[in-house]
């Protein structure tokens, strides 16, 4: 079986403004369901949404990384490319590797499934024989938009509902709100 000696790289890209418990859940499930993965790269998009920056997102992912195996790598999406485009170009440049392109979808969320359809459409047209799209379905309706609304409203209790149950949640809240305060002063 020639596929056994090919490197298998999982990729999960997004804006992650901010990374929520739902995003962390996708990575954990991706690893559980695909133990053959050699490396899983989380690609964080550039840009800012409601004061949450790329560097905030990277910092939060690096906190989550403590709870993930060492094969998980957190990276800024290169050259300010959208993460999905970066995954496509990685696949093109590494034809000898098998790429698992992970897309998260929330159970019963029709929009998420339509979104997957849009994001993976070009895989059928182009020579991406080495890419396999893997859907990870998570329960619950954790939303980055709602998390940002709680952040802007300075509603810590609501905001923390969108984060995983880890000791660093206060550190994450402080990191995101100190920035909000500085910008609004």
Coordinates of N, CA and C in Angstrom, one line a residue:
X1 N 0.9 -1.2 0.0 CA 0.0 0.0 0.0 C 0.9 1.2 0.0
X2 N 0.9 2.0 -1.1 CA 1.8 3.1 -1.3 C 1.4 4.3 -0.4
X3 N 0.2 4.3 0.1 CA -0.2 5.5 0.8 C 0.4 5.5 2.3
X4 N 0.8 4.3 2.7 CA 1.3 4.3 4.1 C 2.5 5.1 4.3
X5 N 3.4 5.2 3.3 CA 4.6 5.9 3.5 C 4.5 7.4 3.1
X6 N 3.3 7.8 2.7 CA 3.1 9.2 2.4 C 2.7 9.9 3.7
X7 N 3.3 11.1 3.8 CA 3.0 12.0 5.0 C 1.5 12.4 4.9
X8 N 0.8 12.3 6.0 CA -0.6 12.7 6.0 C -0.7 14.0 6.9
X9 N -1.1 15.1 6.3 CA -1.2 16.4 6.9 C -2.6 16.8 7.0
X10 N -3.1 17.0 8.2 CA -4.5 17.6 8.4 C -4.4 19.1 8.4
X11 N -5.3 19.8 7.8 CA -5.4 21.2 7.8 C -6.7 21.7 8.2
X12 N -6.8 22.7 9.1 CA -8.0 23.3 9.5 C -7.8 24.8 9.5
X13 N -8.5 25.5 8.6 CA -8.2 26.9 8.4 C -9.5 27.7 8.8
X14 N -9.3 29.0 9.2 CA -10.4 29.8 9.5 C -9.9 31.2 10.0
X15 N -10.9 32.1 10.2 CA -10.6 33.4 10.8 C -10.3 33.2 12.3
X16 N -11.1 32.4 12.9 CA -11.0 32.1 14.4 C -11.0 33.4 15.2
X17 N -12.0 34.3 15.0 CA -12.0 35.5 15.7 C -13.1 35.6 16.7
X18 N -13.0 35.0 17.9 CA -11.8 34.3 18.4 C -12.0 32.8 18.3
X19 N -11.0 32.0 18.5 CA -11.1 30.6 18.5 C -12.0 30.1 19.7
X20 N -13.1 29.4 19.4 CA -14.1 29.0 20.4 C -13.9 27.5 20.8
X21 N -14.7 27.1 21.8 CA -14.7 25.7 22.2 C -15.1 24.8 21.0
X22 N -15.9 25.3 20.1 CA -16.3 24.6 18.9 C -15.1 24.3 18.0
X23 N -14.3 25.3 17.8 CA -13.1 25.1 17.0 C -12.1 24.1 17.6
X24 N -12.0 24.2 18.9 CA -11.1 23.2 19.6 C -11.6 21.8 19.5
X25 N -13.0 21.7 19.6 CA -13.6 20.4 19.4 C -13.4 19.8 18.1
X26 N -13.4 20.6 17.0 CA -13.1 20.1 15.6 C -11.7 19.5 15.6
X27 N -10.7 20.2 16.2 CA -9.4 19.7 16.1 C -9.3 18.4 16.9
X28 N -9.9 18.3 18.1 CA -9.8 17.1 18.9 C -10.5 15.9 18.2
X29 N -11.6 16.2 17.6 CA -12.3 15.1 16.9 C -11.6 14.7 15.7
X30 N -11.0 15.7 14.9 CA -10.2 15.3 13.7 C -9.1 14.4 14.1
X31 N -8.4 14.6 15.2 CA -7.3 13.7 15.6 C -7.8 12.4 16.1
X32 N -8.9 12.4 16.8 CA -9.5 11.1 17.3 C -10.0 10.2 16.1
X33 N -10.6 10.9 15.1 CA -11.2 10.1 14.0 C -10.2 9.7 13.0
X34 N -9.0 10.4 13.0 CA -8.0 10.1 12.0 C -6.6 10.0 12.6
X35 N -6.4 8.9 13.4 CA -5.2 8.7 14.2 C -4.0 8.6 13.3
X36 N -4.2 8.4 12.0 CA -3.0 8.2 11.1 C -2.4 9.5 10.7
X37 N -3.0 10.6 11.1 CA -2.4 12.0 10.7 C -1.0 12.1 11.4
X38 N -0.1 12.6 10.5 CA 1.3 12.9 11.0 C 1.4 14.3 11.7
X39 N 0.6 15.2 11.1 CA 0.7 16.6 11.6 C -0.7 17.2 11.3
X40 N -1.1 18.1 12.2 CA -2.4 18.8 11.9 C -2.0 20.3 12.0
X41 N -2.2 21.0 10.9 CA -1.9 22.5 10.9 C -3.2 23.3 11.1
X42 N -3.2 24.2 12.1 CA -4.3 25.1 12.2 C -3.9 26.4 11.6
X43 N -4.5 26.9 10.5 CA -4.1 28.1 9.8 C -5.1 29.2 10.2
X44 N -4.5 30.3 10.8 CA -5.3 31.4 11.3 C -5.3 32.5 10.3
X45 N -6.4 33.0 9.9 CA -6.5 34.0 8.9 C -6.1 35.4 9.4
X46 N -5.7 36.3 8.5 CA -5.3 37.6 8.9 C -6.6 38.5 9.1
X47 N -6.4 39.8 9.3 CA -7.6 40.7 9.5 C -8.0 40.7 10.9
X48 N -9.0 41.6 11.2 CA -9.5 41.9 12.5 C -11.0 41.9 12.4
X49 N -11.7 41.3 13.4 CA -13.1 41.4 13.4 C -13.5 41.9 14.8
X50 N -14.2 43.0 14.9 CA -14.6 43.6 16.1 C -13.5 43.6 17.2
X51 N -12.3 44.1 16.9 CA -11.2 44.2 17.8 C -10.4 42.9 18.0
X52 N -10.9 41.8 17.5 CA -10.1 40.5 17.7 C -9.2 40.4 16.5
X53 N -7.9 40.4 16.8 CA -6.9 40.4 15.7 C -6.3 39.0 15.4
X54 N -5.6 38.8 14.4 CA -4.9 37.6 14.1 C -4.0 37.2 15.2
X55 N -3.2 38.2 15.8 CA -2.3 37.8 16.8 C -3.1 37.3 18.1
X56 N -4.2 37.9 18.4 CA -5.1 37.4 19.5 C -5.4 35.9 19.2
X57 N -5.9 35.7 18.0 CA -6.3 34.3 17.7 C -5.2 33.3 17.8
X58 N -4.0 33.7 17.3 CA -2.8 32.8 17.5 C -2.5 32.6 18.9
X59 N -2.6 33.6 19.7 CA -2.2 33.5 21.2 C -3.2 32.6 21.9
X60 N -4.5 32.7 21.5 CA -5.5 31.8 22.1 C -5.3 30.3 21.6
X61 N -5.0 30.1 20.4 CA -4.8 28.8 19.9 C -3.5 28.2 20.6
X62 N -2.5 29.1 20.8 CA -1.4 28.5 21.5 C -1.6 28.2 23.0
X63 N -2.7 28.8 23.6 CA -3.1 28.3 24.9 C -3.8 26.9 24.8
X64 N -4.7 26.8 23.7 CA -5.4 25.6 23.5 C -4.4 24.4 23.2
X65 N -3.3 24.8 22.6 CA -2.3 23.8 22.1 C -1.8 23.0 23.3
X66 N -1.8 23.6 24.5 CA -1.3 22.8 25.7 C -2.2 21.6 25.9
X67 N -3.4 21.6 25.4 CA -4.4 20.5 25.6 C -4.5 19.6 24.4
X68 N -3.5 19.8 23.5 CA -3.5 19.0 22.2 C -2.2 18.3 22.1
X69 N -2.2 17.2 21.3 CA -0.9 16.5 21.1 C 0.1 17.4 20.3
X70 N 1.4 17.1 20.4 CA 2.4 17.9 19.8 C 2.4 17.9 18.3
X71 N 1.6 17.0 17.7 CA 1.5 17.0 16.2 C 0.7 18.1 15.7
X72 N 0.0 18.9 16.6 CA -0.7 20.1 16.2 C 0.2 21.3 16.1
X73 N 0.1 21.9 14.9 CA 0.9 23.2 14.7 C 0.0 24.3 14.5
X74 N 0.3 25.5 15.1 CA -0.6 26.6 14.9 C 0.2 27.6 14.1
X75 N -0.4 28.1 13.0 CA 0.3 28.9 12.0 C -0.6 30.1 11.5
X76 N 0.1 31.2 11.3 CA -0.6 32.3 10.7 C -0.7 32.0 9.2
X77 N -1.9 32.2 8.6 CA -2.0 32.0 7.2 C -0.9 32.8 6.4
X78 N -0.2 32.2 5.5 CA 1.0 32.9 4.9 C 0.6 34.0 3.9
X79 N 1.4 35.0 3.8 CA 1.2 36.1 2.8 C -0.1 36.7 2.9
X80 N -0.7 36.8 4.1 CA -2.1 37.3 4.2 C -3.1 36.7 3.2
X81 N -2.8 35.4 2.9 CA -3.8 34.7 2.0 C -4.9 34.2 2.9
X82 N -6.2 34.2 2.4 CA -7.2 33.5 3.2 C -6.8 32.1 3.5
X83 N -7.1 31.5 4.6 CA -6.7 30.2 5.0 C -7.1 29.1 4.0
X84 N -8.3 29.2 3.4 CA -8.7 28.2 2.5 C -7.8 28.2 1.2
X85 N -7.5 29.4 0.7 CA -6.5 29.5 -0.4 C -5.2 29.0 0.0
X86 N -4.7 29.2 1.2 CA -3.4 28.7 1.7 C -3.4 27.2 1.7
X87 N -4.5 26.6 2.1 CA -4.6 25.1 2.1 C -4.5 24.6 0.7
X88 N -5.2 25.2 -0.3 CA -5.1 24.8 -1.7 C -3.7 24.9 -2.2
X89 N -3.0 26.0 -1.9 CA -1.7 26.2 -2.4 C -0.7 25.2 -1.7
X90 N -0.9 24.9 -0.5 CA 0.0 23.9 0.2 C -0.2 22.6 -0.5
X91 N -1.4 22.2 -0.8 CA -1.7 20.9 -1.5 C -1.0 20.9 -2.8
X92 N -1.1 22.0 -3.6 CA -0.4 22.0 -4.9 C 1.1 21.9 -4.8
X93 N 1.7 22.5 -3.7 CA 3.1 22.5 -3.6 C 3.6 21.2 -3.0
X94 N 2.7 20.4 -2.4 CA 3.2 19.1 -1.8 C 2.4 18.0 -2.3
X95 N 2.5 17.7 -3.6 CA 1.7 16.7 -4.2 C 1.9 15.3 -3.7
X96 N 3.1 15.1 -3.0 CA 3.4 13.8 -2.5 C 2.8 13.5 -1.1
X97 N 2.3 14.5 -0.5 CA 1.6 14.4 0.8 C 0.1 14.2 0.6
X98 N -0.5 13.5 1.6 CA -2.0 13.4 1.6 C -2.5 14.5 2.5
X99 N -3.4 15.4 2.0 CA -3.9 16.5 2.8 C -5.4 16.1 3.2
X100 N -5.6 16.1 4.5 CA -7.0 16.0 5.0 C -7.4 17.5 5.3
X101 N -8.4 17.9 4.5 CA -8.9 19.3 4.6 C -10.1 19.2 5.6
X102 N -9.9 19.6 6.8 CA -11.0 19.5 7.8 C -11.9 20.7 7.7
X103 N -13.2 20.5 7.7 CA -14.2 21.5 7.7 C -15.2 21.2 8.9
X104 N -15.4 22.2 9.7 CA -16.3 22.0 10.8 C -17.7 22.4 10.4
X105 N -18.7 21.7 10.9 CA -20.1 22.1 10.7 C -20.9 21.8 12.0
X106 N -21.8 22.7 12.3 CA -22.6 22.5 13.5 C -23.8 21.8 13.1
X107 N -24.1 20.8 13.9 CA -25.3 19.9 13.7 C -26.5 20.7 13.4
X108 N -27.2 20.4 12.3 CA -28.5 21.1 12.0 C -28.3 22.5 11.5
X109 N -27.1 22.9 11.3 CA -26.9 24.3 10.7 C -26.7 24.2 9.2
X110 N -27.8 24.5 8.5 CA -27.8 24.4 7.1 C -26.7 25.3 6.4
X111 N -26.5 26.5 7.0 CA -25.6 27.4 6.4 C -24.1 26.9 6.4
X112 N -23.8 26.2 7.5 CA -22.4 25.6 7.6 C -22.2 24.6 6.5
X113 N -23.3 23.8 6.2 CA -23.1 22.8 5.1 C -23.0 23.4 3.8
X114 N -23.8 24.5 3.5 CA -23.7 25.2 2.2 C -22.3 25.8 2.1
X115 N -21.8 26.3 3.2 CA -20.5 26.9 3.3 C -19.4 25.9 2.9
X116 N -19.5 24.7 3.4 CA -18.5 23.6 3.0 C -18.5 23.4 1.5
X117 N -19.8 23.3 1.0 CA -20.0 23.1 -0.4 C -19.2 24.2 -1.2
X118 N -19.3 25.4 -0.8 CA -18.7 26.6 -1.5 C -17.1 26.5 -1.4
X119 N -16.7 26.2 -0.1 CA -15.2 26.2 0.1 C -14.5 25.1 -0.6
X120 N -15.2 24.0 -0.9 CA -14.5 22.8 -1.4 C -14.8 22.6 -2.9
X121 N -15.6 23.5 -3.5 CA -16.0 23.3 -4.9 C -14.8 23.2 -5.8
X122 N -13.8 24.0 -5.7 CA -12.7 24.0 -6.6 C -11.9 22.7 -6.6
X123 N -12.0 22.0 -5.5 CA -11.3 20.7 -5.4 C -11.7 19.7 -6.5
X124 N -12.9 19.9 -6.9 CA -13.4 18.9 -8.0 C -12.9 19.3 -9.4
X125 N -12.6 20.6 -9.5 CA -12.2 21.1 -10.9 C -10.7 20.9 -11.1
X126 N -9.9 21.1 -10.1 CA -8.4 21.2 -10.2 C -7.8 19.9 -9.8
X127 N -6.5 19.8 -10.2 CA -5.8 18.6 -9.9 C -5.4 18.4 -8.4
X128 N -6.3 18.3 -7.6 CA -6.1 18.1 -6.1 C -6.3 16.7 -5.7
X129 N -5.7 15.7 -6.4 CA -5.9 14.3 -6.1 C -5.5 14.0 -4.7
X130 N -4.6 14.8 -4.1 CA -4.1 14.5 -2.8 C -4.9 15.0 -1.6
X131 N -6.0 15.7 -2.0 CA -6.8 16.3 -0.9 C -8.1 15.5 -0.6
X132 N -8.3 15.2 0.6 CA -9.6 14.6 1.0 C -10.3 15.5 2.0
X133 N -11.5 15.9 1.6 CA -12.3 16.8 2.5 C -12.9 15.9 3.6
X134 N -12.7 16.3 4.9 CA -13.3 15.6 6.0 C -14.2 16.5 6.8
X135 N -15.4 16.2 6.9 CA -16.4 17.0 7.6 C -16.3 16.5 9.1
X136 N -16.2 17.5 10.0 CA -16.3 17.2 11.4 C -17.6 17.9 11.9
X137 N -18.6 17.1 12.3 CA -19.9 17.6 12.8 C -19.8 17.8 14.3
X138 N -20.0 19.0 14.8 CA -20.1 19.2 16.2 C -21.5 19.6 16.6
X139 N -21.8 19.2 17.9 CA -23.1 19.6 18.4 C -23.0 21.0 18.9
X140 N -24.1 21.6 19.3 CA -24.1 22.9 19.9 C -23.9 24.0 18.9
X141 N -24.3 25.2 19.2 CA -24.3 26.3 18.3 C -23.3 27.4 18.7
X142 N -22.1 27.0 19.0 CA -21.1 28.0 19.4 C -20.8 28.9 18.2
X143 N -20.9 30.2 18.4 CA -20.7 31.1 17.3 C -19.7 32.2 17.6
X144 N -18.8 32.4 16.7 CA -17.8 33.4 16.9 C -18.4 34.8 17.0
X145 N -19.5 35.0 16.1 CA -20.2 36.3 16.1 C -20.8 36.6 17.5
X146 N -21.4 35.6 18.1 CA -22.0 35.8 19.4 C -20.9 36.0 20.5
X147 N -19.8 35.3 20.3 CA -18.7 35.5 21.3 C -18.2 36.9 21.2
X148 N -18.1 37.5 20.0 CA -17.6 38.9 19.8 C -18.7 39.9 20.4
X149 N -20.0 39.5 20.2 CA -21.0 40.4 20.7 C -20.9 40.5 22.2
X150 N -20.6 39.4 22.9 CA -20.5 39.3 24.3 C -19.3 40.1 24.8
X151 N -18.2 40.0 24.0 CA -17.0 40.7 24.3 C -17.2 42.2 24.2
X152 N -17.8 42.7 23.1 CA -18.1 44.1 23.0 C -19.0 44.6 24.0
X153 N -19.9 43.8 24.5 CA -20.9 44.2 25.5 C -20.2 44.1 26.9
X154 N -19.0 43.6 27.0 CA -18.2 43.4 28.2 C -18.9 42.5 29.1
X155 N -19.6 41.5 28.5 CA -20.3 40.5 29.3 C -19.5 39.2 29.4
X156 N -18.7 39.1 30.4 CA -17.8 38.0 30.6 C -18.5 36.7 30.8
X157 N -19.5 36.7 31.5 CA -20.2 35.4 31.8 C -20.7 34.8 30.5
X158 N -21.3 35.6 29.6 CA -21.8 35.0 28.4 C -20.6 34.6 27.5
X159 N -19.6 35.5 27.5 CA -18.4 35.2 26.6 C -17.8 33.9 27.0
X160 N -17.7 33.6 28.3 CA -17.0 32.4 28.7 C -17.7 31.1 28.3
X161 N -19.0 31.2 28.0 CA -19.8 30.1 27.5 C -19.3 29.6 26.1
X162 N -18.5 30.5 25.4 CA -18.1 30.1 24.1 C -16.6 29.5 24.1
X163 N -16.0 29.5 25.3 CA -14.7 29.0 25.4 C -14.7 27.6 26.0
X164 N -13.6 26.9 25.8 CA -13.5 25.5 26.4 C -13.3 25.7 27.9
X165 N -13.6 24.6 28.6 CA -13.6 24.7 30.1 C -12.1 24.4 30.5
X166 N -11.3 25.4 30.4 CA -9.9 25.3 30.8 C -9.5 26.4 31.8
X167 N -8.5 26.3 32.6 CA -8.1 27.3 33.6 C -7.8 28.6 33.0
X168 N -7.3 28.7 31.8 CA -6.8 29.9 31.2 C -7.9 30.9 30.7
X169 N -9.2 30.6 31.0 CA -10.3 31.4 30.4 C -10.1 32.9 30.8
X170 N -9.7 33.1 32.1 CA -9.6 34.5 32.6 C -8.5 35.2 31.8
X171 N -7.4 34.5 31.6 CA -6.3 35.1 30.8 C -6.7 35.5 29.4
X172 N -7.6 34.6 28.8 CA -8.1 34.9 27.4 C -9.0 36.1 27.5
X173 N -9.9 36.2 28.4 CA -10.8 37.3 28.6 C -10.0 38.6 28.8
X174 N -9.0 38.6 29.7 CA -8.2 39.8 30.0 C -7.4 40.2 28.7
X175 N -6.9 39.3 28.0 CA -6.2 39.6 26.8 C -7.0 40.3 25.8
X176 N -8.3 39.8 25.6 CA -9.2 40.4 24.6 C -9.8 41.7 25.1
X177 N -10.0 41.8 26.4 CA -10.7 43.0 26.8 C -9.7 44.2 27.1
X178 N -8.5 43.9 27.4 CA -7.5 45.0 27.6 C -7.3 45.7 26.3
X179 N -7.4 45.0 25.2 CA -7.3 45.6 23.9 C -8.5 46.4 23.6
X180 N -9.7 45.9 23.9 CA -10.9 46.7 23.7 C -10.8 48.0 24.4
X181 N -10.4 47.9 25.7 CA -10.3 49.1 26.5 C -9.3 50.1 25.9
X182 N -8.1 49.6 25.5 CA -7.2 50.5 25.0 C -7.7 51.3 23.7
X183 N -8.4 50.5 22.9 CA -8.9 51.1 21.7 C -10.0 52.1 21.9
X184 N -10.8 51.9 23.0 CA -11.9 52.7 23.2 C -11.6 53.9 24.1
X185 N -10.4 53.9 24.7 CA -10.0 55.1 25.5 C -9.7 56.3 24.7

